[in-house]
Coordinates of N, CA and C in Angstrom, one line a residue:
Chain A
E1 N 0.9 -1.2 0.0 CA -0.1 0.0 0.0 C 0.9 1.2 0.0
I2 N 0.5 2.2 -0.8 CA 1.3 3.6 -0.9 C 0.8 4.3 0.1
V3 N 1.6 4.8 1.0 CA 1.2 5.7 2.1 C 1.6 7.2 1.7
L4 N 0.7 8.1 1.8 CA 0.8 9.4 1.5 C 0.8 10.3 2.8
T5 N 1.8 11.1 3.0 CA 1.9 12.0 4.1 C 1.8 13.4 3.8
Q6 N 0.8 14.1 4.3 CA 0.6 15.5 4.0 C 1.2 16.4 5.0
S7 N 1.8 17.5 4.7 CA 2.1 18.5 5.6 C 2.0 19.9 5.1
P8 N 1.8 20.9 6.0 CA 1.6 20.6 7.5 C 0.2 20.1 7.8
G9 N -0.1 19.8 8.9 CA -1.5 19.3 9.3 C -2.5 20.4 9.2
T10 N -2.0 21.6 9.6 CA -2.9 22.7 9.6 C -2.0 24.0 9.2
L11 N -2.7 24.7 8.3 CA -2.0 26.0 7.8 C -2.9 27.2 8.1
S12 N -2.4 28.1 8.9 CA -3.2 29.2 9.3 C -2.7 30.5 8.4
L13 N -3.6 31.0 7.6 CA -3.3 32.1 6.7 C -4.4 33.0 6.6
S14 N -4.1 34.2 6.0 CA -5.1 35.2 5.8 C -5.5 35.2 4.4
P15 N -6.7 35.7 4.1 CA -7.1 35.9 2.7 C -6.1 36.7 1.9
G16 N -5.8 36.4 0.7 CA -4.8 37.0 -0.1 C -3.5 36.4 0.0
E17 N -3.2 35.6 1.0 CA -1.9 35.0 1.1 C -1.8 33.7 0.2
R18 N -0.6 33.3 0.1 CA -0.2 32.1 -0.7 C -0.2 30.9 0.2
A19 N -0.8 29.7 -0.2 CA -0.8 28.5 0.6 C 0.1 27.5 -0.3
T20 N 0.9 26.8 0.5 CA 1.7 25.8 -0.2 C 1.5 24.5 0.6
L21 N 0.9 23.4 0.1 CA 0.6 22.1 0.8 C 1.4 21.1 0.1
S22 N 2.0 20.3 1.0 CA 2.8 19.2 0.5 C 2.3 17.8 0.7
C23 N 2.7 16.9 -0.2 CA 2.2 15.5 -0.1 C 3.4 14.6 -0.6
T24 N 3.9 13.7 0.4 CA 5.0 12.9 0.2 C 4.5 11.4 0.1
A25 N 4.9 10.6 -0.9 CA 4.5 9.3 -1.1 C 5.6 8.3 -0.5
S26 N 5.1 7.1 0.0 CA 6.2 6.2 0.5 C 6.9 5.5 -0.6
Q27 N 6.4 5.7 -1.8 CA 7.2 5.1 -3.0 C 6.8 6.0 -4.2
T28 N 7.7 5.8 -5.2 CA 7.5 6.6 -6.5 C 6.1 6.4 -7.0
I29 N 5.5 7.5 -7.4 CA 4.1 7.5 -8.1 C 4.3 8.1 -9.5
S30 N 3.8 7.6 -10.4 CA 3.6 8.2 -11.7 C 2.8 9.5 -11.5
S31 N 3.4 10.7 -12.0 CA 2.6 11.9 -11.8 C 1.2 11.9 -12.4
T32 N 1.1 11.0 -13.4 CA -0.2 10.8 -14.1 C -1.3 10.6 -13.1
Y33 N -1.0 9.9 -11.9 CA -2.0 9.4 -10.9 C -1.9 10.0 -9.6
L34 N -1.7 11.3 -9.6 CA -1.8 12.0 -8.3 C -2.9 13.1 -8.4
A35 N -3.8 13.2 -7.4 CA -4.9 14.1 -7.4 C -4.9 14.9 -6.1
W36 N -5.6 16.0 -6.2 CA -5.9 16.8 -5.0 C -7.4 17.1 -4.8
Y37 N -8.0 17.1 -3.7 CA -9.3 17.3 -3.5 C -9.4 18.4 -2.4
Q38 N -10.5 19.1 -2.5 CA -10.9 20.1 -1.4 C -12.2 19.5 -0.8
Q39 N -12.2 19.7 0.5 CA -13.5 19.3 1.2 C -13.9 20.3 2.3
K40 N -15.2 20.7 2.2 CA -15.7 21.6 3.1 C -16.6 20.8 4.1
P41 N -16.9 21.3 5.3 CA -17.8 20.5 6.3 C -19.2 20.2 5.7
G42 N -19.6 18.8 5.8 CA -20.7 18.3 5.4 C -20.9 18.2 3.8
Q43 N -19.8 18.3 3.1 CA -19.8 18.2 1.7 C -18.9 17.0 1.3
A44 N -19.2 16.6 0.1 CA -18.4 15.6 -0.5 C -17.0 16.2 -1.0
P45 N -16.0 15.4 -1.1 CA -14.7 16.1 -1.7 C -15.0 16.6 -3.1
R46 N -14.2 17.6 -3.5 CA -14.3 18.1 -4.8 C -12.9 18.0 -5.5
L47 N -12.9 17.4 -6.6 CA -11.7 17.3 -7.4 C -11.1 18.6 -7.9
L48 N -9.8 19.0 -7.4 CA -9.2 20.1 -7.9 C -8.2 19.8 -9.1
I49 N -7.3 18.9 -8.7 CA -6.2 18.6 -9.6 C -6.0 17.2 -9.9
Y50 N -5.8 16.8 -11.1 CA -5.6 15.4 -11.4 C -4.3 15.3 -12.3
G51 N -3.6 14.1 -12.4 CA -2.5 14.1 -13.1 C -1.3 15.0 -12.6
A52 N -1.4 15.2 -11.3 CA -0.4 16.0 -10.6 C -0.6 17.6 -10.9
S53 N -0.9 17.9 -12.1 CA -0.9 19.4 -12.4 C -2.0 19.9 -13.3
S54 N -3.0 19.0 -13.7 CA -4.1 19.4 -14.6 C -5.3 19.8 -13.7
R55 N -5.8 21.1 -13.9 CA -6.9 21.5 -13.2 C -8.2 20.8 -13.6
A56 N -9.1 20.4 -12.8 CA -10.4 19.9 -13.1 C -11.2 21.0 -13.7
T57 N -12.3 20.6 -14.3 CA -13.3 21.5 -14.9 C -13.8 22.4 -13.9
G58 N -13.8 23.8 -14.2 CA -14.3 24.8 -13.3 C -13.5 25.2 -12.2
I59 N -12.2 24.7 -12.1 CA -11.4 25.0 -11.0 C -10.6 26.3 -11.3
P60 N -10.6 27.3 -10.5 CA -9.9 28.7 -10.8 C -8.3 28.4 -10.9
D61 N -7.8 29.4 -11.7 CA -6.3 29.1 -12.0 C -5.5 29.6 -10.8
R62 N -6.0 30.0 -9.6 CA -5.2 30.2 -8.5 C -4.8 29.0 -7.8
F63 N -5.4 27.8 -8.2 CA -5.0 26.5 -7.8 C -4.1 25.9 -8.8
S64 N -2.9 25.5 -8.3 CA -1.9 24.8 -9.2 C -1.3 23.6 -8.5
G65 N -1.0 22.6 -9.2 CA -0.3 21.4 -8.7 C 1.1 21.1 -9.5
S66 N 2.0 20.6 -8.7 CA 3.3 20.2 -9.3 C 3.9 19.1 -8.5
G67 N 5.0 18.7 -9.1 CA 5.7 17.5 -8.4 C 5.9 16.3 -9.3
S68 N 6.7 15.5 -8.8 CA 7.0 14.1 -9.5 C 7.6 13.2 -8.5
G69 N 7.7 11.9 -8.8 CA 8.4 10.9 -8.0 C 7.6 10.7 -6.7
T70 N 8.1 11.2 -5.6 CA 7.5 11.0 -4.3 C 7.0 12.4 -3.7
D71 N 7.3 13.4 -4.3 CA 7.0 14.7 -3.7 C 6.1 15.6 -4.5
F72 N 4.9 16.0 -4.1 CA 4.0 16.7 -4.8 C 3.5 18.0 -4.0
T73 N 3.0 19.0 -4.8 CA 2.7 20.2 -4.0 C 1.4 20.8 -4.7
L74 N 0.5 21.2 -3.8 CA -0.6 22.1 -4.2 C -0.4 23.4 -3.8
T75 N -0.4 24.4 -4.6 CA -0.3 25.9 -4.4 C -1.6 26.6 -4.6
I76 N -2.0 27.4 -3.7 CA -3.2 28.3 -3.9 C -2.5 29.7 -3.9
S77 N -2.5 30.4 -5.1 CA -1.7 31.6 -5.2 C -2.1 32.7 -4.4
R78 N -3.4 33.0 -4.2 CA -4.0 34.0 -3.3 C -5.3 33.5 -2.7
L79 N -5.3 33.3 -1.5 CA -6.4 32.5 -0.8 C -7.7 33.5 -0.9
E80 N -8.8 33.0 -1.2 CA -10.1 33.6 -1.3 C -10.8 32.9 0.0
P81 N -11.8 33.7 0.5 CA -12.5 33.2 1.6 C -13.1 31.8 1.5
E82 N -13.5 31.4 0.3 CA -14.2 30.2 0.0 C -13.0 29.0 0.0
D83 N -11.8 29.4 0.0 CA -10.8 28.3 0.0 C -10.3 27.7 1.3
F84 N -10.8 28.3 2.4 CA -10.6 27.6 3.7 C -11.4 26.4 3.8
A85 N -10.7 25.3 3.9 CA -11.2 23.9 3.8 C -10.1 23.0 4.1
V86 N -10.5 21.7 4.0 CA -9.5 20.6 4.2 C -9.0 20.1 2.8
Y87 N -7.9 19.9 2.6 CA -7.3 19.4 1.3 C -6.6 18.0 1.4
Y88 N -7.0 17.1 0.5 CA -6.4 15.8 0.5 C -5.6 15.5 -0.8
C89 N -4.6 14.8 -0.7 CA -4.0 14.2 -1.9 C -4.3 12.8 -2.1
Q90 N -4.2 12.3 -3.3 CA -4.6 10.8 -3.5 C -3.7 10.3 -4.6
Q91 N -3.3 9.1 -4.4 CA -2.7 8.4 -5.6 C -3.7 7.4 -6.1
Y92 N -3.9 7.4 -7.5 CA -4.9 6.5 -8.0 C -4.2 5.5 -9.0
S93 N -3.0 5.3 -8.8 CA -2.3 4.4 -9.7 C -2.5 2.9 -9.3
I94 N -2.5 2.5 -8.0 CA -2.8 1.2 -7.6 C -3.7 1.1 -6.4
S95 N -4.4 0.0 -6.3 CA -5.3 -0.2 -5.1 C -4.6 -0.7 -3.9
P96 N -5.0 -0.2 -2.8 CA -6.0 0.8 -2.6 C -5.6 2.3 -3.1
R97 N -6.6 2.9 -3.6 CA -6.3 4.3 -4.0 C -6.2 5.2 -2.8
T98 N -5.1 5.3 -2.2 CA -4.9 5.9 -0.9 C -4.9 7.4 -0.9
F99 N -5.4 8.0 0.2 CA -5.4 9.4 0.4 C -4.4 9.8 1.5
G100 N -3.9 11.0 1.4 CA -3.3 11.6 2.6 C -4.2 11.9 3.8
Q101 N -3.6 12.3 4.9 CA -4.5 12.4 6.0 C -5.1 13.9 6.0
G102 N -4.8 14.6 5.1 CA -5.4 16.0 5.0 C -4.6 17.1 5.6
T103 N -4.7 18.3 4.9 CA -4.2 19.5 5.5 C -5.3 20.5 5.5
K104 N -5.6 21.0 6.8 CA -6.6 22.0 7.0 C -6.0 23.4 6.7
V105 N -6.7 24.2 6.0 CA -6.3 25.5 5.6 C -7.3 26.5 6.4
E106 N -6.9 27.1 7.4 CA -7.8 27.8 8.3 C -7.4 29.4 8.3
I107 N -8.4 30.2 8.6 CA -8.3 31.6 8.6 C -7.5 32.0 9.9
Q108 N -6.4 32.7 9.6 CA -5.6 33.1 10.8 C -6.3 34.3 11.6
Chain B
E1 N -26.4 16.2 -16.6 CA -25.5 16.4 -15.4 C -25.4 15.1 -14.7
V2 N -24.2 14.8 -14.4 CA -23.8 13.6 -13.6 C -24.4 13.6 -12.2
Q3 N -25.1 12.7 -11.7 CA -25.5 12.6 -10.3 C -25.3 11.1 -9.8
L4 N -24.9 11.2 -8.6 CA -24.7 10.0 -7.8 C -25.4 10.1 -6.5
V5 N -26.4 9.3 -6.2 CA -27.2 9.5 -4.9 C -27.2 8.2 -4.2
E6 N -26.6 8.2 -3.0 CA -26.5 7.1 -2.1 C -27.7 7.0 -1.2
S7 N -28.1 5.8 -0.9 CA -29.1 5.5 0.1 C -28.8 4.3 0.9
G8 N -29.5 4.0 2.0 CA -29.5 2.8 2.7 C -28.8 2.8 3.9
G9 N -28.2 4.0 4.2 CA -27.5 4.1 5.6 C -28.5 4.1 6.7
G10 N -27.9 4.1 7.9 CA -28.8 4.1 9.1 C -28.1 3.6 10.3
L11 N -28.9 3.3 11.3 CA -28.3 2.8 12.6 C -28.5 1.3 12.6
V12 N -27.3 0.6 12.8 CA -27.3 -0.9 12.9 C -26.5 -1.3 14.1
Q13 N -26.9 -2.4 14.7 CA -26.2 -2.9 15.8 C -24.9 -3.7 15.4
P14 N -24.0 -3.6 16.3 CA -22.7 -4.4 16.0 C -23.0 -5.8 15.6
G15 N -22.3 -6.3 14.5 CA -22.7 -7.6 14.0 C -23.7 -7.6 13.0
G16 N -24.4 -6.6 12.8 CA -25.5 -6.5 11.9 C -25.1 -6.2 10.4
S17 N -26.1 -6.2 9.5 CA -25.9 -6.0 8.1 C -26.7 -4.8 7.6
L18 N -26.1 -4.3 6.5 CA -26.8 -3.2 5.8 C -26.4 -3.2 4.3
R19 N -27.3 -2.8 3.5 CA -27.0 -2.7 2.0 C -27.0 -1.2 1.6
L20 N -26.0 -0.7 1.1 CA -26.0 0.7 0.5 C -26.3 0.5 -1.0
S21 N -26.9 1.6 -1.4 CA -27.1 1.7 -2.9 C -26.6 3.1 -3.4
C22 N -26.3 3.2 -4.6 CA -25.9 4.4 -5.3 C -26.5 4.4 -6.6
A23 N -27.4 5.3 -6.8 CA -28.1 5.5 -8.1 C -27.4 6.6 -9.0
A24 N -27.0 6.1 -10.2 CA -26.3 6.9 -11.1 C -27.2 7.4 -12.2
S25 N -26.9 8.7 -12.6 CA -27.6 9.3 -13.8 C -26.7 10.3 -14.5
G26 N -27.1 10.6 -15.7 CA -26.3 11.7 -16.4 C -25.1 11.1 -17.1
F27 N -24.9 9.9 -17.1 CA -23.7 9.3 -17.8 C -24.0 7.8 -18.2
T28 N -23.2 7.3 -19.0 CA -23.3 5.9 -19.3 C -22.6 5.1 -18.2
F29 N -23.4 4.6 -17.3 CA -23.0 3.9 -16.1 C -22.1 2.7 -16.4
S30 N -22.4 1.9 -17.4 CA -21.7 0.7 -17.7 C -20.3 1.0 -18.3
N31 N -19.9 2.3 -18.6 CA -18.6 2.6 -19.1 C -17.6 2.9 -18.1
Y32 N -18.0 2.9 -16.7 CA -17.1 3.4 -15.7 C -17.0 2.4 -14.5
A33 N -15.8 2.2 -14.0 CA -15.7 1.5 -12.8 C -16.2 2.5 -11.6
M34 N -16.6 1.9 -10.6 CA -17.3 2.6 -9.5 C -16.6 2.1 -8.2
H35 N -16.5 3.2 -7.3 CA -15.8 3.0 -6.1 C -16.6 3.4 -5.0
W36 N -16.4 2.8 -3.7 CA -16.9 3.3 -2.4 C -15.7 3.8 -1.6
V37 N -15.9 5.0 -1.1 CA -15.0 5.7 -0.2 C -15.6 6.0 1.1
R38 N -15.1 5.8 2.2 CA -15.7 6.2 3.4 C -14.9 7.2 4.2
Q39 N -15.7 7.9 5.2 CA -15.0 8.8 6.1 C -15.6 8.8 7.4
A40 N -14.8 8.2 8.4 CA -15.3 8.2 9.7 C -15.4 9.6 10.3
P41 N -16.3 9.8 11.3 CA -16.4 11.1 11.8 C -15.1 11.8 12.2
G42 N -14.9 13.0 11.7 CA -13.7 13.8 12.0 C -12.4 13.2 11.4
K43 N -12.5 12.3 10.6 CA -11.3 11.6 10.0 C -11.2 11.8 8.6
G44 N -10.3 11.2 8.0 CA -9.9 11.3 6.6 C -10.7 10.4 5.8
L45 N -10.2 10.3 4.4 CA -10.9 9.6 3.5 C -10.2 8.1 3.3
E46 N -11.0 7.1 3.2 CA -10.6 5.8 3.1 C -11.2 5.0 1.8
H47 N -10.5 4.5 0.9 CA -10.9 3.8 -0.2 C -11.3 2.3 0.2
V48 N -12.5 2.0 0.2 CA -12.8 0.6 0.7 C -13.1 -0.4 -0.3
S49 N -13.7 0.0 -1.5 CA -14.0 -1.1 -2.5 C -14.1 -0.5 -3.8
A50 N -14.0 -1.4 -4.9 CA -14.2 -0.9 -6.2 C -14.7 -2.1 -7.0
I51 N -15.2 -1.7 -8.2 CA -15.7 -2.7 -9.1 C -15.6 -2.2 -10.5
T52 N -15.2 -3.2 -11.5 CA -14.9 -2.8 -12.9 C -16.2 -2.5 -13.5
Q53 N -16.3 -2.1 -14.8 CA -17.4 -1.8 -15.6 C -18.4 -2.8 -15.6
R54 N -18.0 -4.1 -15.9 CA -18.9 -5.2 -16.0 C -19.1 -6.0 -14.8
G55 N -18.3 -5.6 -13.8 CA -18.5 -6.3 -12.5 C -17.6 -7.5 -12.4
T56 N -16.7 -7.7 -13.4 CA -15.9 -9.0 -13.4 C -14.7 -9.0 -12.4
S57 N -14.4 -7.8 -11.9 CA -13.3 -7.6 -11.0 C -13.6 -6.7 -9.9
T58 N -13.3 -7.1 -8.7 CA -13.6 -6.3 -7.5 C -12.3 -6.1 -6.6
F59 N -12.4 -5.0 -5.8 CA -11.3 -4.7 -4.8 C -12.0 -4.5 -3.5
Y60 N -11.3 -5.0 -2.4 CA -11.6 -4.6 -1.0 C -10.4 -4.2 -0.2
S61 N -10.6 -3.3 0.6 CA -9.5 -2.9 1.4 C -9.4 -4.1 2.5
D62 N -8.2 -4.1 3.2 CA -8.0 -5.1 4.1 C -9.1 -5.0 5.3
S63 N -9.5 -3.8 5.6 CA -10.4 -3.5 6.7 C -11.7 -4.0 6.4
V64 N -12.1 -4.3 5.2 CA -13.5 -4.9 5.0 C -13.5 -6.1 4.3
K65 N -12.4 -6.6 3.9 CA -12.3 -7.9 3.1 C -13.0 -9.1 3.9
G66 N -13.9 -9.7 3.2 CA -14.5 -10.9 3.8 C -15.8 -10.5 4.5
R67 N -16.1 -9.2 4.7 CA -17.3 -8.7 5.4 C -18.2 -7.9 4.4
F68 N -17.7 -7.2 3.4 CA -18.3 -6.4 2.6 C -18.3 -7.1 1.1
T69 N -19.4 -6.8 0.3 CA -19.5 -7.2 -1.1 C -20.0 -6.1 -1.9
I70 N -19.2 -5.7 -3.0 CA -19.6 -4.7 -3.9 C -20.2 -5.5 -5.1
S71 N -21.3 -4.8 -5.7 CA -21.9 -5.4 -6.9 C -22.5 -4.2 -7.7
R72 N -22.9 -4.4 -8.8 CA -23.6 -3.4 -9.6 C -24.6 -4.0 -10.5
D73 N -25.6 -3.3 -10.9 CA -26.6 -3.7 -11.8 C -26.7 -2.5 -13.0
N74 N -26.0 -2.9 -14.0 CA -25.9 -1.9 -15.0 C -27.3 -1.6 -15.8
S75 N -28.2 -2.5 -15.7 CA -29.5 -2.3 -16.3 C -30.3 -1.3 -15.4
K76 N -29.9 -1.2 -14.2 CA -30.6 -0.2 -13.2 C -29.7 1.0 -12.9
N77 N -28.6 1.0 -13.5 CA -27.6 2.2 -13.2 C -27.3 2.3 -11.7
T78 N -27.1 1.2 -11.0 CA -27.1 1.3 -9.6 C -25.9 0.4 -9.1
L79 N -25.1 1.0 -8.2 CA -24.0 0.4 -7.4 C -24.5 -0.1 -6.1
Y80 N -24.0 -1.1 -5.5 CA -24.4 -1.6 -4.3 C -23.1 -1.9 -3.3
L81 N -23.3 -1.8 -2.1 CA -22.3 -2.3 -1.1 C -23.1 -3.1 0.1
Q82 N -22.9 -4.4 0.0 CA -23.6 -5.2 1.0 C -22.6 -5.2 2.2
M83 N -22.9 -4.9 3.4 CA -22.0 -4.7 4.5 C -22.5 -5.7 5.5
G84 N -21.6 -6.6 6.0 CA -22.0 -7.5 7.0 C -21.0 -7.6 8.3
S85 N -21.3 -8.2 9.3 CA -20.5 -8.2 10.6 C -20.0 -6.8 10.8
L86 N -20.9 -5.9 10.9 CA -20.5 -4.5 11.1 C -19.9 -4.2 12.5
R87 N -19.0 -3.4 12.5 CA -18.2 -3.1 13.7 C -18.3 -1.6 13.9
A88 N -17.8 -1.2 15.2 CA -17.9 0.3 15.5 C -17.0 1.0 14.6
D89 N -16.0 0.4 14.2 CA -15.0 1.2 13.3 C -15.4 1.3 11.8
D90 N -16.6 0.7 11.5 CA -17.2 0.9 10.2 C -18.0 2.1 10.1
M91 N -18.4 2.7 11.2 CA -19.2 3.8 11.4 C -18.5 4.9 10.6
A92 N -19.3 5.6 9.6 CA -18.7 6.5 8.7 C -19.7 7.0 7.7
V93 N -19.4 8.1 7.0 CA -20.3 8.5 5.9 C -19.6 7.6 4.7
Y94 N -20.4 7.0 3.9 CA -20.1 6.2 2.7 C -20.4 7.0 1.5
H95 N -19.4 7.2 0.7 CA -19.6 7.9 -0.6 C -19.3 7.0 -1.8
C96 N -20.2 7.0 -2.8 CA -19.9 6.3 -4.1 C -19.2 7.3 -5.0
A97 N -18.2 7.0 -5.8 CA -17.6 7.8 -6.6 C -17.3 7.2 -8.0
R98 N -17.5 7.9 -9.0 CA -17.1 7.4 -10.4 C -15.7 7.5 -10.6
F99 N -15.0 6.4 -11.0 CA -13.5 6.4 -11.2 C -13.3 6.4 -12.7
D100 N -12.3 7.4 -13.0 CA -11.7 7.5 -14.3 C -10.3 7.4 -14.2
P101 N -9.6 6.5 -15.0 CA -8.1 6.4 -14.9 C -7.4 7.7 -15.2
V102 N -8.0 8.7 -15.7 CA -7.3 9.9 -16.0 C -7.6 11.0 -14.9
T103 N -8.9 11.1 -14.6 CA -9.3 12.2 -13.7 C -9.7 11.7 -12.3
A104 N -9.4 10.4 -12.0 CA -9.8 9.8 -10.6 C -11.2 9.9 -10.3
Y105 N -11.4 10.6 -9.1 CA -12.8 10.7 -8.7 C -13.4 12.1 -9.0
E106 N -13.8 12.3 -10.2 CA -14.4 13.7 -10.5 C -15.8 13.8 -10.1
Y107 N -16.4 12.7 -9.9 CA -17.9 12.9 -9.4 C -18.0 11.9 -8.2
W108 N -18.7 12.6 -7.1 CA -19.0 11.9 -5.9 C -20.4 12.0 -5.5
G109 N -20.9 11.0 -4.8 CA -22.3 11.3 -4.1 C -22.1 12.0 -2.8
Q110 N -23.2 12.5 -2.3 CA -23.2 13.3 -1.1 C -22.9 12.4 0.1
G111 N -23.1 11.1 0.0 CA -22.8 10.3 1.1 C -24.0 9.8 1.9
T112 N -23.9 8.7 2.5 CA -25.0 8.1 3.4 C -24.3 7.6 4.7
L113 N -24.8 8.1 5.8 CA -24.2 7.8 7.2 C -24.7 6.5 7.7
V114 N -23.5 5.7 8.0 CA -23.7 4.4 8.7 C -23.3 4.5 10.1
T115 N -24.2 4.3 11.1 CA -23.9 4.3 12.4 C -24.0 2.9 13.0
V116 N -23.0 2.4 13.7 CA -22.9 1.2 14.3 C -22.9 1.3 15.8
S117 N -24.0 0.9 16.4 CA -24.2 1.2 17.9 C -25.2 0.3 18.4
S118 N -25.0 -0.2 19.7 CA -26.0 -0.9 20.3 C -27.0 0.0 21.1

């Protein structure tokens, strides 16, 4: 099983600031199979990024993904009020399609 | 519009059984693998089961193997999860998700809550 470790656990920032979220895999993943999701309380996760760097339909360009091998990053260039949420990375290369434990982006 | 609507959750005693359903619409159901992902209260996401387009191959996480059975009825556009020998650590919101090998889980249901308690 591929273990994904996200850091930090919580990120306290203000609107307008830049957020950088990390995801480290226990073994090399093809960047084709790394996704990022956003989840707000009481809602299903929402796909933001697939293939490590491709934005899903309707996702604003302030969200960007990068990385390869075992190290991946989600960057939110300027935080909007609606961006404060929990973010998960996921590898979908092999089963189980594991998720990281999540990073909470909270308002400072 | 793609829609996934789960049902069948509820309160069940430890050791009991429950069958979840996921009704799909807005896309050709038989063209996609379908997955179940659960989230325990206040916890992260866990991939628990998957089934291929025609149901010929399935996957179960170690935590549910031997107790849960995934199935689908392509004529009814419906995915199922038969859950047995339920334990307290199975308590979670269960989401169905459409899997695409390029875009992963682009579509999710809103989830159905399973509570295991005496």
